[in-house]
Coordinates of C-alpha atoms and ligand atoms in Angstrom, one line a residue:
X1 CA 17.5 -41.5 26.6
X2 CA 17.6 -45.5 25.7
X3 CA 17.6 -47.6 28.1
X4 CA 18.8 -51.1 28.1
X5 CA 16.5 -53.7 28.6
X6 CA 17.4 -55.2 32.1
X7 CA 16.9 -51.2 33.7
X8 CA 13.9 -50.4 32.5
X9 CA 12.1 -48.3 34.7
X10 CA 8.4 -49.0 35.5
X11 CA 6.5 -46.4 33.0
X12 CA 8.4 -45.6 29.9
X13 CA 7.6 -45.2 26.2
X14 CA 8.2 -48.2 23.5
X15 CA 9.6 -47.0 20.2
X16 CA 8.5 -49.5 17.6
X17 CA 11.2 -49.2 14.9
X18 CA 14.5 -50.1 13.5
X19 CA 17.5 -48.4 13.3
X20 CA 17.7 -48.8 9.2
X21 CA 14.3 -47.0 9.0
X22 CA 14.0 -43.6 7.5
X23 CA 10.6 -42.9 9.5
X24 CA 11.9 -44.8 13.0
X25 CA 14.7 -41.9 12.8
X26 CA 12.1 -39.0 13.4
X27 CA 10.8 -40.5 16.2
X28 CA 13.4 -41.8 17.8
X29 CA 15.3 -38.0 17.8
X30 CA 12.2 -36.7 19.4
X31 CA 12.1 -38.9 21.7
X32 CA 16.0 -38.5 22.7
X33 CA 15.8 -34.0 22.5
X34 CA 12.8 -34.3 24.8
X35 CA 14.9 -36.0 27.0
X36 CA 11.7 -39.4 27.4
X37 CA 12.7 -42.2 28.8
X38 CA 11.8 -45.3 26.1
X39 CA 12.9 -48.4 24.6
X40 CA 13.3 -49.5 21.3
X41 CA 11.7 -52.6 20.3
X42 CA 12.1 -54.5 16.5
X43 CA 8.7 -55.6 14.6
X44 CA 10.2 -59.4 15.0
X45 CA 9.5 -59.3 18.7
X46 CA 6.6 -61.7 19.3
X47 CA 4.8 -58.6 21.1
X48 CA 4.9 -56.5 17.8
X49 CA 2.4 -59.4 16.0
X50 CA 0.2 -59.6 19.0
X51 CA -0.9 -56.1 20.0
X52 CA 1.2 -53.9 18.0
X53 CA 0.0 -54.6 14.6
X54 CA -3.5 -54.9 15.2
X55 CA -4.1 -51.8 17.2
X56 CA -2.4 -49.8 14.1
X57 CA -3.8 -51.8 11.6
X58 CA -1.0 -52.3 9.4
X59 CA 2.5 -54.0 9.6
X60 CA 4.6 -50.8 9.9
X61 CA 6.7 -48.5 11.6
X62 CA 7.6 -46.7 13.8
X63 CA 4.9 -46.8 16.0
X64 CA 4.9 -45.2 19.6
X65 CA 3.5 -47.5 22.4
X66 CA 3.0 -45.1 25.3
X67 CA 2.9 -46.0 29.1
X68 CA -0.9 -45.2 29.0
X69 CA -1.4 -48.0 26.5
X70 CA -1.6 -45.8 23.7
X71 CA -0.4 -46.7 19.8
X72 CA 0.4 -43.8 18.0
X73 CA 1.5 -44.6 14.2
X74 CA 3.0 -41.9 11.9
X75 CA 6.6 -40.5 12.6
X76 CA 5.0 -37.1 12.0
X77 CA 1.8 -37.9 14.7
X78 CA 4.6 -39.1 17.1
X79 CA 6.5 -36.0 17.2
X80 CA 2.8 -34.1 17.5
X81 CA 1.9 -35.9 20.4
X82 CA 5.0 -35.8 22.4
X83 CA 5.3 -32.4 21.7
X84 CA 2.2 -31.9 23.4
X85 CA 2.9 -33.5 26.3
X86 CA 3.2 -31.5 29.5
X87 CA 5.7 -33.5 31.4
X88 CA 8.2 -32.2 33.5
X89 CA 10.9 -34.3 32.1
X90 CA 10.3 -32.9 28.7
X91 CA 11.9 -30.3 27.2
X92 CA 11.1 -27.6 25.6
X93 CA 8.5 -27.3 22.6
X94 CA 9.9 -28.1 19.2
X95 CA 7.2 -26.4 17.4
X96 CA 7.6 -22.3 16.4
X97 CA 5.0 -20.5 17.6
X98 CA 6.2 -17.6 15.6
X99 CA 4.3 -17.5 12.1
X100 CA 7.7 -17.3 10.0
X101 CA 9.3 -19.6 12.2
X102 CA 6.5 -22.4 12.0
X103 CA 6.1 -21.8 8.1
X104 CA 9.7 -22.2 7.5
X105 CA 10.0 -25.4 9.8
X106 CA 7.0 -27.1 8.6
X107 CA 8.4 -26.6 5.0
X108 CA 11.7 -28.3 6.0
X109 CA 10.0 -30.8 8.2
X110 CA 7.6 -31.8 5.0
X111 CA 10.7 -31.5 2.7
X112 CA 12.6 -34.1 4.7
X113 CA 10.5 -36.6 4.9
X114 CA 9.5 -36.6 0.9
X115 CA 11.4 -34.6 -1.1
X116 CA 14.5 -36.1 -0.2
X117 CA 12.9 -39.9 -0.3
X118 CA 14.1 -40.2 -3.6
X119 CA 17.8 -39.3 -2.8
X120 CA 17.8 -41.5 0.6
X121 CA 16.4 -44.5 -1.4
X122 CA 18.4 -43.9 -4.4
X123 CA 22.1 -43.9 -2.2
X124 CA 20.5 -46.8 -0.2
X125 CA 19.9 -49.1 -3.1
X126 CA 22.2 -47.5 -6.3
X127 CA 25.0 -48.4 -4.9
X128 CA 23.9 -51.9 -3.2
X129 CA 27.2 -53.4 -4.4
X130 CA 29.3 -51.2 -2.1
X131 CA 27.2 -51.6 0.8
X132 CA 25.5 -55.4 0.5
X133 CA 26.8 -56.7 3.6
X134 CA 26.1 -53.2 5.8
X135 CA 22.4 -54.0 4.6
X136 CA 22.1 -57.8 4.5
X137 CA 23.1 -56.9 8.0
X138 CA 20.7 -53.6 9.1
X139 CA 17.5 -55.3 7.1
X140 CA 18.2 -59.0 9.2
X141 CA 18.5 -56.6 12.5
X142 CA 14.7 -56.0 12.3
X143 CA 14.0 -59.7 11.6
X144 CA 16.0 -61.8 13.4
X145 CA 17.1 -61.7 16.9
X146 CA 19.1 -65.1 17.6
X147 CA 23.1 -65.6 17.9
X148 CA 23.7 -67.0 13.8
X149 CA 25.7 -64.2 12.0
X150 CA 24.3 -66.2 8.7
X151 CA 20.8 -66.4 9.2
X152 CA 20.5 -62.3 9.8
X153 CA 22.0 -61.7 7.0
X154 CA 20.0 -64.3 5.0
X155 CA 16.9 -62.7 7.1
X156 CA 17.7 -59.3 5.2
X157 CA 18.6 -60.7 1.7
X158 CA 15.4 -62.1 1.5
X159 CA 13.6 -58.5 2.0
X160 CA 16.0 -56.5 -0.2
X161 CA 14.8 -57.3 -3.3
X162 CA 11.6 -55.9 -2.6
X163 CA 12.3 -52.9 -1.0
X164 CA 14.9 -52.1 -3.8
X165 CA 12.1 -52.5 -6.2
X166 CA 10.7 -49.8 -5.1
X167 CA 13.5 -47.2 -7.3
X168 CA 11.3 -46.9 -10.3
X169 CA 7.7 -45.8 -8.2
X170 CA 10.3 -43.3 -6.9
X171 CA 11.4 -41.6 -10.3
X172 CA 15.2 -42.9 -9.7
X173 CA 16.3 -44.2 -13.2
X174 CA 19.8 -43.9 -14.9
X175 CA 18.3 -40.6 -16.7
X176 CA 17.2 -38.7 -13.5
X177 CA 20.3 -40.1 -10.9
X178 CA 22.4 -37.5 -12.2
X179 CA 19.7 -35.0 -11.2
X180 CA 19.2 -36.6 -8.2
X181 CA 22.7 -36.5 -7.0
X182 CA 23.4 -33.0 -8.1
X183 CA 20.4 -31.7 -6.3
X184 CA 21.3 -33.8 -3.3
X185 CA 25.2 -32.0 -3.3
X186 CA 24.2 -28.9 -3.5
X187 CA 21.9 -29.1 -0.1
X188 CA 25.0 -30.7 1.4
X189 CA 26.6 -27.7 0.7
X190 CA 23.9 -25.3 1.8
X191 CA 23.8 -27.3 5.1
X192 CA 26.7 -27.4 6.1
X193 CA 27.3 -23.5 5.3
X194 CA 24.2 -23.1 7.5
X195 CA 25.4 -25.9 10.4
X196 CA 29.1 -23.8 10.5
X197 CA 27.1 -21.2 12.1
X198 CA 24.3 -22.8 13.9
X199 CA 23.6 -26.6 15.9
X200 CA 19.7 -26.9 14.5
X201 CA 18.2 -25.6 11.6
X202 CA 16.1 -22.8 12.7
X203 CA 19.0 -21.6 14.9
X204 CA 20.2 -22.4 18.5
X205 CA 17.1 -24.9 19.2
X206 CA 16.2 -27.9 18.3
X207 CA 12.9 -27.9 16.0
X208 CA 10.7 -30.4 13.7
X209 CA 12.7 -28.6 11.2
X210 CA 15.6 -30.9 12.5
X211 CA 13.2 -34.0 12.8
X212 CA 11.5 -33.8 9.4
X213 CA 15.4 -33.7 7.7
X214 CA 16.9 -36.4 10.3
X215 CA 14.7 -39.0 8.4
X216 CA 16.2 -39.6 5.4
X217 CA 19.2 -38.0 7.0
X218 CA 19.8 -40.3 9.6
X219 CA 18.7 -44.0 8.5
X220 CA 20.1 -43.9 4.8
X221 CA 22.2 -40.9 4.4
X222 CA 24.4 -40.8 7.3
X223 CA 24.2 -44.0 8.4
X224 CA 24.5 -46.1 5.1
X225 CA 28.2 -46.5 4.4
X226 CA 28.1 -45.4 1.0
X227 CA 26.1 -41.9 1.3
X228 CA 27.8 -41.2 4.9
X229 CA 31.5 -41.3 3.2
X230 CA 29.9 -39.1 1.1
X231 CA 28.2 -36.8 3.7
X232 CA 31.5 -36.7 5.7
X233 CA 34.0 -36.0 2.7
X234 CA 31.6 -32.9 1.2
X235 CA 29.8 -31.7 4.7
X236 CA 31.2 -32.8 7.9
X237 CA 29.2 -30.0 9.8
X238 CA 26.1 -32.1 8.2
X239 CA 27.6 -35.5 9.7
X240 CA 28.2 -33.9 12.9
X241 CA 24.9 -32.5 12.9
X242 CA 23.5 -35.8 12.5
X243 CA 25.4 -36.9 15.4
X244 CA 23.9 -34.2 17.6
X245 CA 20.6 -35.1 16.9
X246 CA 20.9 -39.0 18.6
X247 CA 22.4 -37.1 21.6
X248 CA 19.9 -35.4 24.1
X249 CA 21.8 -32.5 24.6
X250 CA 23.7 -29.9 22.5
X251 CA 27.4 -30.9 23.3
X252 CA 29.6 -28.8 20.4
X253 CA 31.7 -26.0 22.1
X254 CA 31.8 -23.7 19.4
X255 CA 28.2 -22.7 19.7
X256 CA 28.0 -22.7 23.7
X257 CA 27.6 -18.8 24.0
X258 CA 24.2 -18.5 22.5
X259 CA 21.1 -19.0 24.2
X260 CA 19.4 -22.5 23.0
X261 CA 16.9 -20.7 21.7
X262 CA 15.4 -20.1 17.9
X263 CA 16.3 -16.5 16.6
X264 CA 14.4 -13.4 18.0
X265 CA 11.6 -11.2 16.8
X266 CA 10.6 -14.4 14.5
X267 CA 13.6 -14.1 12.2
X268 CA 15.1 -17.2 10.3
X269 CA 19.2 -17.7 10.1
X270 CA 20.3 -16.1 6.7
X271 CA 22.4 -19.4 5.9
X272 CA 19.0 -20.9 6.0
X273 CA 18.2 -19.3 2.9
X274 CA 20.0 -21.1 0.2
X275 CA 18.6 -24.2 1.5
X276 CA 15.2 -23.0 1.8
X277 CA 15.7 -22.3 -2.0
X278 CA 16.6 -25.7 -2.7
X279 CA 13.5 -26.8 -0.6
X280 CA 11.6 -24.6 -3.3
X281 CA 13.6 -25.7 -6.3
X282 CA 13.0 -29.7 -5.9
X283 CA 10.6 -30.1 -3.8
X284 CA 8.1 -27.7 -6.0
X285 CA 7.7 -29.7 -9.2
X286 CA 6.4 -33.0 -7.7
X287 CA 4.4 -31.0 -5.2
X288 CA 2.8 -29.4 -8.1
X289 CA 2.0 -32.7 -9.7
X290 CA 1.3 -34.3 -7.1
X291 CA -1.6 -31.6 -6.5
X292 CA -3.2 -31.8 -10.5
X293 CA -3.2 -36.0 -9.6
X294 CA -5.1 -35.0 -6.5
X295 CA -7.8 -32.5 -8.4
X296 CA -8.1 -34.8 -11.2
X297 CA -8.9 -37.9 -9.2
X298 CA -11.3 -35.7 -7.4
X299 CA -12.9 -35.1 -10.4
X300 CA -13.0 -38.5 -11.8
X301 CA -14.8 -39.2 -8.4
X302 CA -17.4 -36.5 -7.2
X303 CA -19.7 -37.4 -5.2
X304 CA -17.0 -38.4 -2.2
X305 CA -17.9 -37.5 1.4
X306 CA -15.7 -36.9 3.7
X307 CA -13.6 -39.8 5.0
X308 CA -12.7 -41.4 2.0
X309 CA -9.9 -43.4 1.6
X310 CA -7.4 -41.0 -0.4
X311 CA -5.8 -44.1 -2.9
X312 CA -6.0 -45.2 -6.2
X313 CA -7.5 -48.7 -5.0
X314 CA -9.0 -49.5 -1.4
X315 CA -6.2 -51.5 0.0
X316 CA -4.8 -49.8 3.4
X317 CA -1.3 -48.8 2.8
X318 CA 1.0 -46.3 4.8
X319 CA 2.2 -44.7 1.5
X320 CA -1.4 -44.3 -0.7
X321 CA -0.4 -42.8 -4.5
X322 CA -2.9 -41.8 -7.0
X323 CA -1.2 -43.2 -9.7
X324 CA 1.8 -42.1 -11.8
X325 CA 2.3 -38.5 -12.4
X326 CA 5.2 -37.1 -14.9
X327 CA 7.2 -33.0 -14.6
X328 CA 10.4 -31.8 -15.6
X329 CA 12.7 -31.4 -12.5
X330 CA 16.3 -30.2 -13.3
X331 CA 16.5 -30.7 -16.8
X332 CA 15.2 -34.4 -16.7
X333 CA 11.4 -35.6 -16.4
X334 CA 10.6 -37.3 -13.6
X335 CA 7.7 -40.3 -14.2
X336 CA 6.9 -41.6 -10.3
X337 CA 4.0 -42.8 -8.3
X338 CA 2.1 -39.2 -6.3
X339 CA 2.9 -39.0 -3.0
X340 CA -0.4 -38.0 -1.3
X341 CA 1.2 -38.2 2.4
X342 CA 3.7 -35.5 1.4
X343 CA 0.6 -33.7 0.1
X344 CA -0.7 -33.9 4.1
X345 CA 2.6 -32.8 4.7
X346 CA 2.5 -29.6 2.7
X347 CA -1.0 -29.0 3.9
X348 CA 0.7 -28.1 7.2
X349 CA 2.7 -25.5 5.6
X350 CA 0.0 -24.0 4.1
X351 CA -2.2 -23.9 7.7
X352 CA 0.7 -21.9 9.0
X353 CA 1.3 -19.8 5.9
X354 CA -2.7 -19.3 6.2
X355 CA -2.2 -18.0 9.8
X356 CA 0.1 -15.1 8.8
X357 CA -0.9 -12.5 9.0
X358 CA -0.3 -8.3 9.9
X359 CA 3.9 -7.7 10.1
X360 CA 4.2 -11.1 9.5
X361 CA 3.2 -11.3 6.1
X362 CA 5.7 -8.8 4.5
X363 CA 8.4 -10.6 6.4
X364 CA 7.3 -13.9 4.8
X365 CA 6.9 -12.4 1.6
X366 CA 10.4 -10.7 1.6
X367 CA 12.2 -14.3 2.0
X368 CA 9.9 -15.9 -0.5
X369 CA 10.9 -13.6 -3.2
X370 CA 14.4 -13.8 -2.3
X371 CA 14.4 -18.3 -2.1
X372 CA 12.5 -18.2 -5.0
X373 CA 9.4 -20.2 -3.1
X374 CA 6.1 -17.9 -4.8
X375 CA 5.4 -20.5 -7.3
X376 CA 5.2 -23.0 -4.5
X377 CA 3.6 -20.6 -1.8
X378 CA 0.8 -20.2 -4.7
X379 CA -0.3 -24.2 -5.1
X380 CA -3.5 -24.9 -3.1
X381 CA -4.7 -28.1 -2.1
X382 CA -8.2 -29.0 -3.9
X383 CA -9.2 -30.6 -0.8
X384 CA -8.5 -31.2 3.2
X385 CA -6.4 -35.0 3.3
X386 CA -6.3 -35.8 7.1
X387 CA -5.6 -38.9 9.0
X388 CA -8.2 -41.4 10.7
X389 CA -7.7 -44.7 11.9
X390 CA -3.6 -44.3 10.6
X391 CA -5.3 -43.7 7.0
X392 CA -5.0 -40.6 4.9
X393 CA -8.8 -39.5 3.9
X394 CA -10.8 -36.6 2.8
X395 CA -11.9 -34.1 5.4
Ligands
GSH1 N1 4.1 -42.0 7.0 C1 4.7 -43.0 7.8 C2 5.5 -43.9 7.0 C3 6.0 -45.1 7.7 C4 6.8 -46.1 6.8 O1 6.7 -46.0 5.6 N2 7.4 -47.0 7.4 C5 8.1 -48.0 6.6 C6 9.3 -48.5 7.4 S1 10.5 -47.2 7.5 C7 7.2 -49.1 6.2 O2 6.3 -49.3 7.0 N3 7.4 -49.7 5.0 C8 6.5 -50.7 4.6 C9 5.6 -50.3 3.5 O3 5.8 -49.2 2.9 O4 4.6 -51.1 3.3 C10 5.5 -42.4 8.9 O5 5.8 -41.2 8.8 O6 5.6 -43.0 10.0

């Protein structure tokens, strides 16, 4: 749980964030369903400049500050960590240890954090005239803390621009919104079909399913005037699911006589389905492309050894492309900058779809075929990516 600033107890964990950040959200639910005691602090605090940045080696966020001195950056090394932890405050693991169960989530978790960036950015900044103030506002929060109404929202103006330029690296442009937004409905829908039924996505438990979705979810989609209307006209069981996962418990009365638990004998919800589908369906093509940038920059660049910097030039940067890459999605092409960190993303799906193995497999296959997911299932990775020094780099 938060806790404010004149109670905090003697040992607990520093979330680095903001609340208008997609990648803070992730953390910050992980933090509040394992039931960790922590505090959030803006990048504007003084301390942020003089250890925070440093030890990470970038200006970004969120970054986890544990009570053993430790700076963890990377919403997705956060949640590994903590989920780790053997504390007897902490709840429960978040990560299936079920092959199925762990493919499935770590699809969803991958899927949430970049297959639905382009949605989250596109209703954050598309509709900017609807929502100026909300984000004037949200933006200034993280960059000035004194009493002026006026200055914060000047603080935030003056950072918009820039973040909002981002649309076109993204592949949102007045050909592909339409795309975007119909894709973006129809897992609405699926959702909240699937949250009538069930409080977390894998079932009666909270997983990194729920975390890797609360990203984009939280910060920009449900939080964001513009796309929560939105969220709460077309899926309400969405909103309130959103809601659930600030809250450290599981307080909706219409799922209280089921164990908190995911389902038995490694099975995933059938509502679950239709959105794994969807995860398939628009996730797949820019996965796909993503990979061929990947191969042919290997190629262009053999002799590499292991611990390369993974970017098209050497600058450090928490979201490292290879350069522009163009597929057809939904009837539109897509032209965007490759995402090589949802590439390390999707290499954790592959690890657990590598690990199953006996009964498991035919069971994994069955729900493949059905979702439509072999095409995806079938992309390889040229090459390990993993993280040193908060850097993506070759194995
Ligand atoms: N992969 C990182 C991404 C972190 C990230 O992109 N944070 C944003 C703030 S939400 C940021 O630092 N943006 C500045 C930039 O992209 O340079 C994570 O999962 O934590």
């Amino acid at each position: 749980m938060t806790v404010a600033a004149d109670v905090e107890p003697k040992a607990h964990y520093i979330l680095w964030g903001t609340p208008h950040s997609l990648y803070t959200g992730k953390a910050r639910s992980c933090l509040i369903k394992k039931g960790l005691v922590f505090v959030e602090k803006c990048p504007s605090h003084p301390d942020y400049k003089a250890r925070v940045r440093d030890a990470v080696g970038m200006v970004t966020f969120p970054v986890l500050e544990t009570p053993e001195g430790h700076f963890i950056q990377d919403s997705t090394d956060i949640v590994t960590y903590l989920d780790a932890l053997d504390s007897p405050t902490s709840v429960a693991s978040m990560t299936p240890t079920s092959p199925v169960q762990l493919v499935v989530a770590r699809l969803i978790d991958g899927f949430g954090l970049e297959g639905l960036l382009q949605a989250a950015m596109h209703y954050r900044w598309s509709y900017r005239n609807e929502q100026e103030l909300f984000l004037q506002t949200e933006f200034g929060r993280g960059l000035y803390a004194g009493a002026d109404r006026e200055a914060r929202r000047n603080a935030g103006k003056r950072v918009m621009d820039f973040f909002s330029s981002s649309l076109p690296s993204l592949g949102i442009s007045n050909e592909t919104v339409p795309a975007i937004e119909t894709a973006y409905e129809e897992l609405l829908e699926a959702l909240d079909v699937h949250f009538q039924s069930y409080p977390y996505v894998m079932g009666w438990r909270v997983s990194i399913a729920d975390l890797g979705l609360i990203a984009p979810m939280y910060a920009h989609l449900g939080r964001d005037p513009y796309p929560t209307a939105l969220m709460k006209k077309r899926a309400p069981n969405v909103a309130r699911w959103v809601e659930r996962m600030q809250l450290p418990n599981t307080p909706d009365g219409e799922y209280a006589t089921h164990d908190a638990d995911w389902l038995p004998e490694d099975a995933i919800p059938n509502t679950l389905e239709p959105v794994l589908a969807l995860v398939f369906k628009d996730w797949g093509p820019q996965l796909g492309a993503d990979i061929a940038s990947f191969q042919q920059w290997l190629e262009m660049h053999p002799h590499m050894q292991a611990g390369h910097l993974i970017n098209a030039n050497d600058k450090h940067m928490v979201h490292p492309t290879l350069g522009m890459v163009s597929y057809a999605w939904r009837g539109v092409q897509v032209q965007r900058a490759s995402a090589v960190h949802g590439l390390w993303l999707f290499q954790k799906a592959q690890d657990a779809v590598n690990a199953v193995s006996g009964d498991a497999k035919p069971k994994m296959d069955a729900w493949v075929e059905r979702t439509g997911g072999q095409a995806v299932m079938d992309l390889r990775l040229p090459r390990a990516i993993e993280r040193q020094n908060n850097l993506l780099v070759l194995e």
